[in-house]
Short mmCIF file of C-alpha atoms in Angstrom, two decimals:
data_model
loop_
_atom_site.label_atom_id
_atom_site.label_comp_id
_atom_site.label_asym_id
_atom_site.label_seq_id
_atom_site.Cartn_x
_atom_site.Cartn_y
_atom_site.Cartn_z
CA MET A 14 18.32 11.67 -1.65
CA VAL A 15 15.67 14.32 -1.15
CA LEU A 16 16.02 15.37 -4.67
CA ALA A 17 15.82 11.93 -5.95
CA LEU A 18 12.91 11.02 -3.68
CA ARG A 19 10.55 14.35 -5.13
CA ARG A 20 11.67 13.22 -8.49
CA PHE A 21 9.79 10.02 -7.94
CA PRO A 22 6.36 9.22 -9.11
CA ASN A 23 3.58 10.42 -6.74
CA PRO A 24 0.29 8.99 -8.25
CA ARG A 25 -2.75 8.88 -6.25
CA LEU A 26 -4.83 5.70 -7.14
CA THR A 27 -8.01 5.11 -6.51
CA GLY A 28 -9.02 2.03 -4.23
CA ILE A 29 -9.25 -0.20 -7.50
CA GLY A 30 -6.26 1.02 -8.93
CA ALA A 31 -4.31 0.51 -6.20
CA GLY A 32 -5.97 -3.20 -5.76
CA LEU A 33 -4.94 -3.73 -9.33
CA PHE A 34 -1.44 -2.18 -9.09
CA ALA A 35 -0.74 -4.36 -6.06
CA ALA A 36 -2.30 -7.68 -7.45
CA LEU A 37 -0.54 -7.21 -10.77
CA THR A 38 3.02 -5.99 -9.37
CA MET A 39 2.97 -9.15 -7.25
CA PHE A 40 2.07 -11.77 -9.67
CA LEU A 41 4.82 -10.00 -12.08
CA LEU A 42 7.30 -9.65 -9.06
CA ALA A 43 6.29 -13.57 -8.42
CA CYS A 44 6.79 -14.99 -12.31
CA VAL A 45 10.07 -13.18 -11.94
CA ASP A 46 11.11 -14.87 -8.74
CA ARG A 47 10.00 -17.82 -10.16
CA VAL A 48 12.44 -17.67 -13.03
CA LEU A 49 15.19 -16.28 -11.82
CA PHE A 50 15.40 -17.47 -8.24
CA GLY A 51 13.42 -21.03 -8.49
CA ALA A 52 10.39 -19.83 -6.57
CA SER A 53 12.20 -18.37 -3.57
CA GLU A 54 9.43 -17.21 -0.72
CA ILE A 55 11.94 -15.66 0.97
CA VAL A 56 12.46 -13.20 -2.29
CA TYR A 57 8.63 -12.84 -3.18
CA GLY A 58 8.04 -11.87 1.07
CA VAL A 59 10.95 -8.97 1.00
CA LEU A 60 9.47 -8.05 -2.64
CA PHE A 61 6.21 -7.59 -0.90
CA LEU A 62 6.93 -4.87 1.80
CA PRO A 63 8.51 -2.43 -0.61
CA VAL A 64 5.01 -3.48 -3.09
CA SER A 65 2.43 -2.90 0.15
CA ALA A 66 4.88 0.71 1.12
CA LEU A 67 4.54 1.93 -2.17
CA THR A 68 0.49 1.19 -2.74
CA ALA A 69 -0.47 2.55 1.04
CA LEU A 70 1.37 5.82 -0.69
CA TRP A 71 0.31 5.86 -3.66
CA VAL A 72 -4.05 5.75 -2.11
CA ARG A 73 -6.01 8.34 -2.64
CA PRO A 74 -6.78 10.08 1.02
CA ALA A 75 -10.21 9.07 0.18
CA ASP A 76 -9.46 5.34 -0.41
CA LEU A 77 -6.88 5.55 2.11
CA VAL A 78 -9.20 2.79 4.40
CA THR A 79 -8.39 0.07 1.38
CA ALA A 80 -4.60 -0.05 1.46
CA PRO A 81 -4.61 -2.61 4.65
CA ILE A 82 -7.13 -4.09 2.67
CA ILE A 83 -5.98 -4.56 -0.61
CA VAL A 84 -1.88 -5.50 0.36
CA PRO A 85 -3.41 -9.16 1.35
CA ILE A 86 -5.27 -9.47 -1.75
CA ALA A 87 -2.23 -9.00 -4.02
CA PHE A 88 0.28 -10.88 -1.66
CA ALA A 89 -2.89 -13.73 -1.84
CA VAL A 90 -2.73 -13.11 -6.21
CA GLY A 91 0.88 -12.71 -6.29
CA VAL A 92 1.76 -15.89 -4.25
CA ILE A 93 0.27 -18.26 -7.08
CA PRO A 94 3.11 -18.91 -9.14
CA VAL A 95 5.81 -19.20 -6.37
CA ALA A 96 3.79 -21.65 -4.94
CA GLY A 97 4.80 -24.27 -7.07
CA GLY A 98 1.98 -27.59 -6.76
CA THR A 99 1.08 -30.12 -8.60
CA GLY A 100 -1.63 -32.18 -9.87
CA GLY A 101 -4.33 -30.19 -10.98
CA PHE A 102 -6.50 -27.06 -9.33
CA GLY A 103 -6.60 -29.48 -6.04
CA GLY A 104 -2.78 -29.28 -5.51
CA GLN A 105 -2.61 -25.64 -6.78
CA ALA A 106 -4.70 -24.48 -4.46
CA MET A 107 -3.81 -26.78 -1.37
CA ALA A 108 0.26 -25.41 -2.15
CA VAL A 109 -1.24 -21.53 -2.39
CA VAL A 110 -3.38 -22.41 0.83
CA THR A 111 0.50 -23.79 2.57
CA ALA A 112 2.42 -20.99 1.28
CA LEU A 113 0.20 -18.53 2.72
CA ALA A 114 0.15 -20.55 5.89
CA VAL A 115 3.85 -21.28 6.13
CA HIS A 116 5.02 -17.68 4.87
CA ALA A 117 2.09 -15.28 7.31
CA GLY A 118 4.56 -13.52 8.86
CA TRP A 119 5.55 -11.63 5.24
CA LEU A 120 1.94 -11.17 5.01
CA TYR A 121 1.65 -9.30 8.29
CA GLY A 122 4.33 -7.40 8.07
CA GLY A 123 3.79 -6.36 4.87
CA THR A 124 -0.44 -5.55 5.74
CA LEU A 125 1.19 -3.64 8.56
CA VAL A 126 3.59 -1.30 6.58
CA ALA A 127 0.60 -0.42 4.71
CA GLY A 128 -1.66 0.19 7.79
CA LEU A 129 0.68 2.15 9.57
CA ILE A 130 1.77 4.63 6.40
CA ALA A 131 -2.24 4.75 5.71
CA SER A 132 -2.54 5.80 9.28
CA VAL A 133 0.02 8.21 9.17
CA ARG A 134 -1.12 10.03 6.13
CA LYS A 135 -4.81 9.87 7.69
CA VAL A 136 -3.74 11.65 11.02
CA ARG A 137 -1.91 14.00 8.97
CA GLN A 138 -4.80 14.66 6.85
CA MET A 139 -6.98 15.00 9.70
CA ARG A 140 -4.78 17.32 11.50
CA GLU A 141 -4.49 19.76 7.93
CA ARG A 142 -8.48 19.68 8.15
CA GLN A 143 -8.59 20.95 11.64
CA ARG A 144 -5.96 23.63 10.55
CA HIS A 145 -7.68 24.69 7.97
CA LEU A 146 -11.32 24.96 9.69
CA LEU A 147 -9.13 27.24 12.41
CA ARG A 148 -7.72 29.57 9.83
CA ALA A 149 -11.36 30.01 8.55
CA ASP A 150 -13.25 30.22 11.89
CA ARG A 151 -9.89 32.78 12.80
CA ALA A 152 -10.89 35.17 9.34
CA ALA A 153 -14.85 35.08 10.01
CA ALA A 154 -14.16 36.46 13.47
CA ARG A 155 -12.35 39.20 12.66
CA ARG A 156 -14.39 40.77 9.04
CA PRO A 157 -16.64 43.51 10.70
CA ARG A 158 -20.66 42.39 11.18
CA ALA A 159 -22.68 44.64 9.71
#
């Protein structure tokens, strides 16, 4: 299993790139959900969780703070095909708002997943930086002064 995970791609996306990845992926998954499952919002919600995790894993360390911000926006973009709605723009807008309200649990869950992953990555990054600085201080203390 570890070998399979190592073969998995490990891109480092900018904040904008991660946002585009998440929004486009959720929109495409929603379209597939609409065609295959009749716009099942449960299927859409379940698919949102791994997209949230991948977004938080693939964003660059410098842009980690954007991951929990990006995924709710991607959920809202992707819910448009799933929401349904009739009667023009107003009906579609009401369907999207209703879908966001009714399925807020999936939205909060995916945001929590992205936030936890980004937080763990940030803590690990800060610890590694602290270790690096400590090693540099020790190496400087060992050098003889002239």
